[in-house]
PDB file of C-alpha atoms and ligand atoms in Angstrom:
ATOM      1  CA  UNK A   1     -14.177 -16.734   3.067  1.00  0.00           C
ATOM      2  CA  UNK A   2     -15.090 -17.330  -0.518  1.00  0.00           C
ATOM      3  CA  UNK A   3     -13.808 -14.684  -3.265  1.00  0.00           C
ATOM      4  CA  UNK A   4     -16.750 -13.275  -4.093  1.00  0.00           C
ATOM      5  CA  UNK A   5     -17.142 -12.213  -0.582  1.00  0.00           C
ATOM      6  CA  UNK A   6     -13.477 -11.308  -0.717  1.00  0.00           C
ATOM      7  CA  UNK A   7     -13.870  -9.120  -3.298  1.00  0.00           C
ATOM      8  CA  UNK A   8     -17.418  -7.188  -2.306  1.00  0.00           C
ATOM      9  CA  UNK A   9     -15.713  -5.927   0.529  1.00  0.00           C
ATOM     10  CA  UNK A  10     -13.363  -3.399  -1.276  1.00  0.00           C
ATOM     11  CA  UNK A  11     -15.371  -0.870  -2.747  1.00  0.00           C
ATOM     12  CA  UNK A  12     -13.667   2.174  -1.861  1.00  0.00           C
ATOM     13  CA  UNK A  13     -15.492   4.677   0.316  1.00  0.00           C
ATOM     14  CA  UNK A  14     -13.379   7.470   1.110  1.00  0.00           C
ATOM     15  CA  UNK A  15      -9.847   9.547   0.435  1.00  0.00           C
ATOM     16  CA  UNK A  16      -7.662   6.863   2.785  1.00  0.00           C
ATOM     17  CA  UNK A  17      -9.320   4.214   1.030  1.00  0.00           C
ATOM     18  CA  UNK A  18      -8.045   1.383  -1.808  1.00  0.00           C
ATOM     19  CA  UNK A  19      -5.179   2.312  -4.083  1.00  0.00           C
ATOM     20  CA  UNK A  20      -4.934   5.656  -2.496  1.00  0.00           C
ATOM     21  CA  UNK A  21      -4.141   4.112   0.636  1.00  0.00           C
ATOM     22  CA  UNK A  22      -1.687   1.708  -0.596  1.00  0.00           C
ATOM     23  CA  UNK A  23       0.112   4.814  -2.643  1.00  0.00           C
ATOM     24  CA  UNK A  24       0.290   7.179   0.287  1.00  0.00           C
ATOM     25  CA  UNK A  25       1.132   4.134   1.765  1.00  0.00           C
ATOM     26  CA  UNK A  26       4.469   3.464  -0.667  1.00  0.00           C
ATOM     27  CA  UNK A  27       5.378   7.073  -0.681  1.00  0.00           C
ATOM     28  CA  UNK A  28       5.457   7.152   2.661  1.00  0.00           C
ATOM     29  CA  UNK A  29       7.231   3.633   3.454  1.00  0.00           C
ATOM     30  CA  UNK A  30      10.005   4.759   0.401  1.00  0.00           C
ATOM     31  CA  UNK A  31      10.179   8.722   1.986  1.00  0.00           C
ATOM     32  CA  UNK A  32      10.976   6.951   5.473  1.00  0.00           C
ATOM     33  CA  UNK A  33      13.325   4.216   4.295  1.00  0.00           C
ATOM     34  CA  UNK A  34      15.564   6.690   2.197  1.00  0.00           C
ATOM     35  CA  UNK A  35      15.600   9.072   5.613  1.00  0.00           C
ATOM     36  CA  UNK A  36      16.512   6.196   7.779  1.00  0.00           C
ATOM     37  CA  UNK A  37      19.429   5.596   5.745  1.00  0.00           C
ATOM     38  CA  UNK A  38      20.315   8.778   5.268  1.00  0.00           C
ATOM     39  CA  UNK A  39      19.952   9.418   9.117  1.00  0.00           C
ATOM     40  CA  UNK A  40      22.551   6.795   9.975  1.00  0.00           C
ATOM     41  CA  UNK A  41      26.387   7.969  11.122  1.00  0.00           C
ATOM     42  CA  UNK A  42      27.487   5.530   8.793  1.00  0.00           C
ATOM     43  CA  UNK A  43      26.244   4.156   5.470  1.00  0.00           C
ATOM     44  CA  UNK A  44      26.252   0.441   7.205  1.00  0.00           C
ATOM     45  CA  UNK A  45      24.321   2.240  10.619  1.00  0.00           C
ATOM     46  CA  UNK A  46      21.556   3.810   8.163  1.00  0.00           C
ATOM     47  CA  UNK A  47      21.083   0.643   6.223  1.00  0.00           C
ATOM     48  CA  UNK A  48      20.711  -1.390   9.628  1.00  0.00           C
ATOM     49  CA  UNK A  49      18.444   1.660  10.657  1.00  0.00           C
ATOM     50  CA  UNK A  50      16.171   1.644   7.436  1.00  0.00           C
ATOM     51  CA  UNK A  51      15.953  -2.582   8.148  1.00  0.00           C
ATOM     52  CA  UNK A  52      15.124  -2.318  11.279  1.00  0.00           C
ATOM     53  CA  UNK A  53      12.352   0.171  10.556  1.00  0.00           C
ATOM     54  CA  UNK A  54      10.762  -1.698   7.412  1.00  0.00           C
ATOM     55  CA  UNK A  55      10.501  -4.668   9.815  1.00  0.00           C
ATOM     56  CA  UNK A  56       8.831  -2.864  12.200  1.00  0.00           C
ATOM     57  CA  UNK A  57       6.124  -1.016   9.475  1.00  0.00           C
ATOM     58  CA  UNK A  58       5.363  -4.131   7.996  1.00  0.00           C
ATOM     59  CA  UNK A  59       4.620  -5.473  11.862  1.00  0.00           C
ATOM     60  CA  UNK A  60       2.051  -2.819  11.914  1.00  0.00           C
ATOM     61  CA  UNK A  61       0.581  -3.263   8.590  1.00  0.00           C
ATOM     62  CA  UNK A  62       0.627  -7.215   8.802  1.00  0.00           C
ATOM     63  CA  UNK A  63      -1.347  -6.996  11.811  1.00  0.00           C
ATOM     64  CA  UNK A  64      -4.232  -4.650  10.304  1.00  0.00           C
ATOM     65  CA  UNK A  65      -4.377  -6.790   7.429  1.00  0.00           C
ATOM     66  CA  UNK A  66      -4.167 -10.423   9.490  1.00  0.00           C
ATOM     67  CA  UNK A  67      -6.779  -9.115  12.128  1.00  0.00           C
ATOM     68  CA  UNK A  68      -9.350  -6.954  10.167  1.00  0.00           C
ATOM     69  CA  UNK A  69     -11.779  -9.721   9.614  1.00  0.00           C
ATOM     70  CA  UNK A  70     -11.637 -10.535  13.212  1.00  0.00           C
ATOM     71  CA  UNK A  71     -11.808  -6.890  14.805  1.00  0.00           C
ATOM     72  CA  UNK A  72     -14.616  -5.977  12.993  1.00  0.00           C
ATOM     73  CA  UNK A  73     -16.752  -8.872  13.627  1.00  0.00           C
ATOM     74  CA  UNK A  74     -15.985  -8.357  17.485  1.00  0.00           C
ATOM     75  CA  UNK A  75     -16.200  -4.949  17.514  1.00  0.00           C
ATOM     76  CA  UNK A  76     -18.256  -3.808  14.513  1.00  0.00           C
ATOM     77  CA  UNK A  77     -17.587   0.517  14.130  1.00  0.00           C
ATOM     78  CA  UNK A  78     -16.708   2.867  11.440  1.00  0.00           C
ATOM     79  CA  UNK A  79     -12.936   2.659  12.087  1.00  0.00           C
ATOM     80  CA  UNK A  80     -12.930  -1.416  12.140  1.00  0.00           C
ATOM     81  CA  UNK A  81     -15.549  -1.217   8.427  1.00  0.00           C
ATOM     82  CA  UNK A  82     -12.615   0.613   7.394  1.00  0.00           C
ATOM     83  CA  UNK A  83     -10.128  -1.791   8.263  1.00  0.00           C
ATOM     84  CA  UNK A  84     -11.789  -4.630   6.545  1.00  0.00           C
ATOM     85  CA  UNK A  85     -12.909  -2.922   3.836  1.00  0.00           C
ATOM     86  CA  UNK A  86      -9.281  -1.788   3.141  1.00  0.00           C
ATOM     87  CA  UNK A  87      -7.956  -5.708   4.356  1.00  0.00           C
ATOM     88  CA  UNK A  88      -6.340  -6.043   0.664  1.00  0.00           C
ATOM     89  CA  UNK A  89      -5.021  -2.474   0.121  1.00  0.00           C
ATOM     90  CA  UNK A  90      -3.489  -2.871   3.979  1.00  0.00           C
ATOM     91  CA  UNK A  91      -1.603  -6.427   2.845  1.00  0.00           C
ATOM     92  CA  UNK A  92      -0.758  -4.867  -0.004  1.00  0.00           C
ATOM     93  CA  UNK A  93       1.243  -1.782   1.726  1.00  0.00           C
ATOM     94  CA  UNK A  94       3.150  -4.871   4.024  1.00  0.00           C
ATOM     95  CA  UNK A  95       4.839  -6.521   1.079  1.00  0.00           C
ATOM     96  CA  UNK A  96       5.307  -3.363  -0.216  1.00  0.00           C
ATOM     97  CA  UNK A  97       7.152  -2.177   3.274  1.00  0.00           C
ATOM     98  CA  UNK A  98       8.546  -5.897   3.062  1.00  0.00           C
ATOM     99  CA  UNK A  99      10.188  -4.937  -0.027  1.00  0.00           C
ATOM    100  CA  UNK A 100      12.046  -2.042   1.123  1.00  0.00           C
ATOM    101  CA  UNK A 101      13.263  -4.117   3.685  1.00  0.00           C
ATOM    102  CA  UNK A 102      14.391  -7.265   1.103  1.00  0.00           C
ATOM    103  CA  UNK A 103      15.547  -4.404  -0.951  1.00  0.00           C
ATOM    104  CA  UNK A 104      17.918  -2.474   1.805  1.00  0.00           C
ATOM    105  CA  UNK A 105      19.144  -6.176   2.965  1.00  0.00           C
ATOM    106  CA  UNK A 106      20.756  -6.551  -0.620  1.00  0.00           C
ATOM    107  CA  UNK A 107      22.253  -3.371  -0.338  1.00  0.00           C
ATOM    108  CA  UNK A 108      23.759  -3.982   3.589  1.00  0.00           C
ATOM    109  CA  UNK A 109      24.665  -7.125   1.711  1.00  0.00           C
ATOM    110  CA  UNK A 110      26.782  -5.770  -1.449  1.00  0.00           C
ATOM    111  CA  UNK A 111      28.013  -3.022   1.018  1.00  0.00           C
ATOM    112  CA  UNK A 112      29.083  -4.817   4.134  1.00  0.00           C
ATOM    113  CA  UNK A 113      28.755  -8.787   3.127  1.00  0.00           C
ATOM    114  CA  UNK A 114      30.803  -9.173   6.800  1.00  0.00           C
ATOM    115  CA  UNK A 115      28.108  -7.166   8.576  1.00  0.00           C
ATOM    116  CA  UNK A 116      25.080  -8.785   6.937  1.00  0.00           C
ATOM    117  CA  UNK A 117      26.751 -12.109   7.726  1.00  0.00           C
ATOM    118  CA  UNK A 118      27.569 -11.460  10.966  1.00  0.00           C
ATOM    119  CA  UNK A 119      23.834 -10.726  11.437  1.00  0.00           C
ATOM    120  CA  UNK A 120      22.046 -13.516   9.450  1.00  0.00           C
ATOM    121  CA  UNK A 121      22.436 -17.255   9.773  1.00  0.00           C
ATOM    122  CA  UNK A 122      21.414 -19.181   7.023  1.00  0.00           C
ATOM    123  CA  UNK A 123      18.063 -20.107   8.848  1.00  0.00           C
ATOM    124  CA  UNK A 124      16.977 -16.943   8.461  1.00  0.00           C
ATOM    125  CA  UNK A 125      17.781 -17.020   4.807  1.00  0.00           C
ATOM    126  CA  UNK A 126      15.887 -19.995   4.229  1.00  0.00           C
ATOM    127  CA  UNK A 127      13.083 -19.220   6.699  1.00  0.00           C
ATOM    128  CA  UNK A 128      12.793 -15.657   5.502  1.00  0.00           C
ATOM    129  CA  UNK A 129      13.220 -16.808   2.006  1.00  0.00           C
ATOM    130  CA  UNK A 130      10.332 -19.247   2.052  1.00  0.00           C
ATOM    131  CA  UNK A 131       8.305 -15.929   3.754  1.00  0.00           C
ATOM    132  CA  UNK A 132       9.325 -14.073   0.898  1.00  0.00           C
ATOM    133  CA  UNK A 133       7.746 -16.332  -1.639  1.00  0.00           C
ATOM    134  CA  UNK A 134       4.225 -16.400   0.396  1.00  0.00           C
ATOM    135  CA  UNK A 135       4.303 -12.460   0.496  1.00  0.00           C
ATOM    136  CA  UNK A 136       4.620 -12.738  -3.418  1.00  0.00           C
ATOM    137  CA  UNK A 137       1.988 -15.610  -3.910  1.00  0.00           C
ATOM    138  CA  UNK A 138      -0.969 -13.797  -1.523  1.00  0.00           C
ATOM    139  CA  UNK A 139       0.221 -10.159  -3.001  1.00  0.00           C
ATOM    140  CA  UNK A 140      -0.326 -11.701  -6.526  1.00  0.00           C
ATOM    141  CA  UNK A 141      -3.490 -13.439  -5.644  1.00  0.00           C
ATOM    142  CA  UNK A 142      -4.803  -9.833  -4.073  1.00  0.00           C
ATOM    143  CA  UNK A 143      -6.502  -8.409  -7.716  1.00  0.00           C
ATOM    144  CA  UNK A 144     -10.273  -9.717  -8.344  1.00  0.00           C
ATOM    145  CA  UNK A 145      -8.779 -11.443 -11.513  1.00  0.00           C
ATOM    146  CA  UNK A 146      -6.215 -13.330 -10.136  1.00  0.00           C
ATOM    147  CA  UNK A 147      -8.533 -14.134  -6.871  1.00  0.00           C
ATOM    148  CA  UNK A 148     -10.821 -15.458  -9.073  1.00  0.00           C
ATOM    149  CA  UNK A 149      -8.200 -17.397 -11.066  1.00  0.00           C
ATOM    150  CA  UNK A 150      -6.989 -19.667  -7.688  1.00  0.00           C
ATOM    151  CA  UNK A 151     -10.391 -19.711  -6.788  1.00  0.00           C
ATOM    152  CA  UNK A 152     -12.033 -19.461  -3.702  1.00  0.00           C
ATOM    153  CA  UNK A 153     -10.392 -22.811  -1.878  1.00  0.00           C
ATOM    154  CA  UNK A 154      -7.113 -22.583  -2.771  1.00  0.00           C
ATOM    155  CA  UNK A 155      -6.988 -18.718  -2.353  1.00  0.00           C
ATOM    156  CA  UNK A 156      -7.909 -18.804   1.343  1.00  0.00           C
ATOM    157  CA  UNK A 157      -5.734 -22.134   1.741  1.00  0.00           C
ATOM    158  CA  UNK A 158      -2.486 -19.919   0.127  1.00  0.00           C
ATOM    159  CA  UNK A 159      -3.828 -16.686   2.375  1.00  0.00           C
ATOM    160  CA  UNK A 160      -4.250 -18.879   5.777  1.00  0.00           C
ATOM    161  CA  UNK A 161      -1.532 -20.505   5.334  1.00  0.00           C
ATOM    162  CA  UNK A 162       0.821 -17.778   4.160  1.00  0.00           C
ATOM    163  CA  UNK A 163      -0.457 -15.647   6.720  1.00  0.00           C
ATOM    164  CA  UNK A 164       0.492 -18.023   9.999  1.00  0.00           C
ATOM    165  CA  UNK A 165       3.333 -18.800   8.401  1.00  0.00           C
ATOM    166  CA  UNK A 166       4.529 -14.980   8.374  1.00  0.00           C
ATOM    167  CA  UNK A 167       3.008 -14.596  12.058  1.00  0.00           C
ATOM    168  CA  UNK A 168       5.717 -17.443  12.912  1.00  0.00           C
ATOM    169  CA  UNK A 169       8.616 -15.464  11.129  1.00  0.00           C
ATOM    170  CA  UNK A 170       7.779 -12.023  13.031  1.00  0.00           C
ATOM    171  CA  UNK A 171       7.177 -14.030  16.276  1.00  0.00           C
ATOM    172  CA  UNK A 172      11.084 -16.019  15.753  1.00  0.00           C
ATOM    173  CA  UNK A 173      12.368 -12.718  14.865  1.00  0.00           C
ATOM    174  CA  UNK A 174      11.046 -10.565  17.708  1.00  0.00           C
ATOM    175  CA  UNK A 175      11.752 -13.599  20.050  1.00  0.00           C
ATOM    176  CA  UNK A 176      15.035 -13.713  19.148  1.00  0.00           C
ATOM    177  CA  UNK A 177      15.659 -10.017  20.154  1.00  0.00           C
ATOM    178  CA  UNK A 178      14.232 -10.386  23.821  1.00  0.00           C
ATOM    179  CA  UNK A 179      16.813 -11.197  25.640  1.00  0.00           C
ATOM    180  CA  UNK A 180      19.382  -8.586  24.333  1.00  0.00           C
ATOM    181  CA  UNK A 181      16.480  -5.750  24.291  1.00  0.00           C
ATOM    182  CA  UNK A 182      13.147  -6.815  26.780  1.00  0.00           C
ATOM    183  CA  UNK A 183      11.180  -3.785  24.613  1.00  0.00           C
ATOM    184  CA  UNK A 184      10.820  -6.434  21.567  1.00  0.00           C
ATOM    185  CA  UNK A 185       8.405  -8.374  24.166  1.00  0.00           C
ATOM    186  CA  UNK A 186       5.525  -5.512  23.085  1.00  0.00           C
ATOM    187  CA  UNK A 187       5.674  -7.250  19.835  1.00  0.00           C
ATOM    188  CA  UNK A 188       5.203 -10.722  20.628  1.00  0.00           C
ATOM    189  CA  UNK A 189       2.176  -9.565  22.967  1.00  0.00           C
ATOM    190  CA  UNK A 190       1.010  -7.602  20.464  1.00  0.00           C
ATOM    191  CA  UNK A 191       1.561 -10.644  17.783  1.00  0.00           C
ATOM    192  CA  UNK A 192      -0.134 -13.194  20.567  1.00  0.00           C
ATOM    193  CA  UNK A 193      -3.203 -10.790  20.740  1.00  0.00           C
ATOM    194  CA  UNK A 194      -3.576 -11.136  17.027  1.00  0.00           C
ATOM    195  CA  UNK A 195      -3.800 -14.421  17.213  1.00  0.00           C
ATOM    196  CA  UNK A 196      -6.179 -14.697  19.827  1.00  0.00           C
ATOM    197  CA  UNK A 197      -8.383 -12.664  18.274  1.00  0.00           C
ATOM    198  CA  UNK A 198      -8.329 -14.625  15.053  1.00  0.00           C
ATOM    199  CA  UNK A 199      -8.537 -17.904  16.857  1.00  0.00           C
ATOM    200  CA  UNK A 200     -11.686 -17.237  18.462  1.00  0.00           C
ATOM    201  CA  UNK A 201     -13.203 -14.618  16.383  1.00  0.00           C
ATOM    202  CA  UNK A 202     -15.262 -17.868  14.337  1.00  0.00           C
ATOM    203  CA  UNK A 203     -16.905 -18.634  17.863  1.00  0.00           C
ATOM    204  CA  UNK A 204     -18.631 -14.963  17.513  1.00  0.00           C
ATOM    205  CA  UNK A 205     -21.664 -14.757  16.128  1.00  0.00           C
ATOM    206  CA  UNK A 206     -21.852 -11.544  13.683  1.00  0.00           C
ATOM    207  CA  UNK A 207     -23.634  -8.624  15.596  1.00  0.00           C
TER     208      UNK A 207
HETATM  209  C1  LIG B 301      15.935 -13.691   3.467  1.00  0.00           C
HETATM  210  C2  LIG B 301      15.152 -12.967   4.215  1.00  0.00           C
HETATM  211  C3  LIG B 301      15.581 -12.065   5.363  1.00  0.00           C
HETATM  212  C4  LIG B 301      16.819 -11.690   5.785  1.00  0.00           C
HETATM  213  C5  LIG B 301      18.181 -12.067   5.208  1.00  0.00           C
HETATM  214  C6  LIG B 301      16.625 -10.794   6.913  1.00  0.00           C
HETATM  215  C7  LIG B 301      17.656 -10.168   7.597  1.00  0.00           C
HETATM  216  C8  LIG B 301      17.512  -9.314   8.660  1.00  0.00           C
HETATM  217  C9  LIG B 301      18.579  -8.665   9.372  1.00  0.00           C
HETATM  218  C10 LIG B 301      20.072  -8.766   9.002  1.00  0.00           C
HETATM  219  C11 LIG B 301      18.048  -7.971  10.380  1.00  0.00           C
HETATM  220  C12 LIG B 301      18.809  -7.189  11.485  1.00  0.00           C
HETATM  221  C13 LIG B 301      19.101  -5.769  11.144  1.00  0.00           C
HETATM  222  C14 LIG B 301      19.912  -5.106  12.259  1.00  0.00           C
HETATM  223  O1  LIG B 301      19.865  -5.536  13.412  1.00  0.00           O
HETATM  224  O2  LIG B 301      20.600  -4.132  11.950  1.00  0.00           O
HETATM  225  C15 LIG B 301      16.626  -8.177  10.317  1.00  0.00           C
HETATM  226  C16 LIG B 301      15.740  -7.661  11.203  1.00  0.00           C
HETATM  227  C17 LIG B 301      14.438  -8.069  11.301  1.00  0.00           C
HETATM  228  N1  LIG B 301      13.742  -8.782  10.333  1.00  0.00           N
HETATM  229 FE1  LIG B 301      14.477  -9.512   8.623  1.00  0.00          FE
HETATM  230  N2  LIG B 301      15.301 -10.657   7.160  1.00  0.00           N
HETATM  231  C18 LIG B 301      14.629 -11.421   6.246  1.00  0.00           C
HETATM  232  C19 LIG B 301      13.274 -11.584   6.157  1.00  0.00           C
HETATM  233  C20 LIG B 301      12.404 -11.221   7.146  1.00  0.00           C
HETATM  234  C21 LIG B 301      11.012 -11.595   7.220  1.00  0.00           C
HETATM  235  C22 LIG B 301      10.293 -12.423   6.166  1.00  0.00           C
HETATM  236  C23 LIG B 301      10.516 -11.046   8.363  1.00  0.00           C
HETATM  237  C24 LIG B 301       9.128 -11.103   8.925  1.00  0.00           C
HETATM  238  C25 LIG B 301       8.098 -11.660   8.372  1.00  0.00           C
HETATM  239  C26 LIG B 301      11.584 -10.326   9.010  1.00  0.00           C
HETATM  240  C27 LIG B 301      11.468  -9.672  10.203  1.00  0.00           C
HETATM  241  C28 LIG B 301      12.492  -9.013  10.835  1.00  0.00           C
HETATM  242  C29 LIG B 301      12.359  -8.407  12.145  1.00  0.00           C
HETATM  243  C30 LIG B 301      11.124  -8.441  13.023  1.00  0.00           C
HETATM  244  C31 LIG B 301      13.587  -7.812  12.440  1.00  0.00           C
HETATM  245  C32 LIG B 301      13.964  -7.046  13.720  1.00  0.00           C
HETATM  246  C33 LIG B 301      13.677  -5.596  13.566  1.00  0.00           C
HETATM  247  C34 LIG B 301      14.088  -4.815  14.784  1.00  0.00           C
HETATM  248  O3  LIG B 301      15.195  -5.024  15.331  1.00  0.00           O
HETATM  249  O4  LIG B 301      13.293  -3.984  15.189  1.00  0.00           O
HETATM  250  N3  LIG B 301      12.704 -10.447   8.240  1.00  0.00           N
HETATM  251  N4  LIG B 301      16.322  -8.986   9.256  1.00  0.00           N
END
């Protein structure tokens, strides 16, 4: 996809639609955080609650944002025109959701550094770390100016890139999960199907 066509696709059409979507979007993510952590028995159970919870918004969101293109050209309806149209404002609300959860992980972290440790190896630091900077590169690269800026090649190389490699990071950290608590398997089907869909969505010709 080249910018330009990037771009055209965002004019906003409706209330839920552009930066209304991704500030109902933040209010909601922050209002939902603060509750989980204020829901907790303990300080350290509401932190682990709110993490747990910003992991599993930013599933959602990711996968609205990393399928849109695909879903709509499959399955072309008002609902999926939304989607795309709102691809950008819908990647934008993940990091945002993904910050919360960076954000609450500092805080487990200065509040129970034997908890937090107990619960990351350093893999995950470096493998979530590396996720971390792609979230910041493609949310950074999301504004017409700065799309233009990369340019058309090297913004879809950072985005397709960037995106698999946050697919692998949910898929790991789901995975992981599985065996302790068989519910995290709807995630990895759910994270398979998205990729599916993406995979073959090019062999689709446009309706
Ligand atoms: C340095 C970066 C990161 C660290 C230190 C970290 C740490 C953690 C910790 C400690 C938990 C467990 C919370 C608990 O069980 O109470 C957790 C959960 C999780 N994290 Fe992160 N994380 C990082 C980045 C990421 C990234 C980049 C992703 C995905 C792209 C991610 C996805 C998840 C998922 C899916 C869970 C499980 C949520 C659940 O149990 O429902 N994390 N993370």
């Amino acid at each position: 996809m080249d910018t330009e066509k990037f771009t055209s696709t965002h004019a906003p059409q409706g209330r839920l639609e552009g930066p209304a979507l991704l500030a109902v979007a933040a209010v909601a993510l922050l209002a939902a955080t603060a509750a989980a952590v204020a829901l907790g028995d303990t300080l350290t159970d509401g932190l682990r609650l709110s993490i747990r919870l910003t992991a599993r918004t930013s599933l959602v969101l990711f996968l609205l944002a990393f399928t849109a293109a695909a879903i709509a050209k499959r399955w072309p309806n008002r609902w999926t025109a939304w989607q795309l149209r709102n691809r950008r404002y819908l990647g934008l609300s993940f990091a945002t959701s993904h910050l919360l959860h960076a954000i609450v992980l500092v805080a487990l972290l200065n509040w129970r550094p034997d908890v937090f440790w107990q619960l990351t190896q350093i893999f995950n630091i470096v493998s979530g770390s590396i996720a971390y900077a792609f979230i910041v590169m493609m949310a950074t690269t999301s504004t017409n100016w700065t799309a233009r800026r990369v340019g058309p090649v090297w913004w879809r190389r950072l985005h397709v890139t960037g995106s698999w490699y946050v697919w692998i990071v949910f898929m790991v950290a789901f995975g992981k999960r599985i065996p302790a608590h068989p519910e995290y398997a709807l995630a990895i089907v759910l994270l398979g199907a998205a990729a599916v869909l993406r995979l073959t969505a090019h062999r689709r010709r446009p309706a």
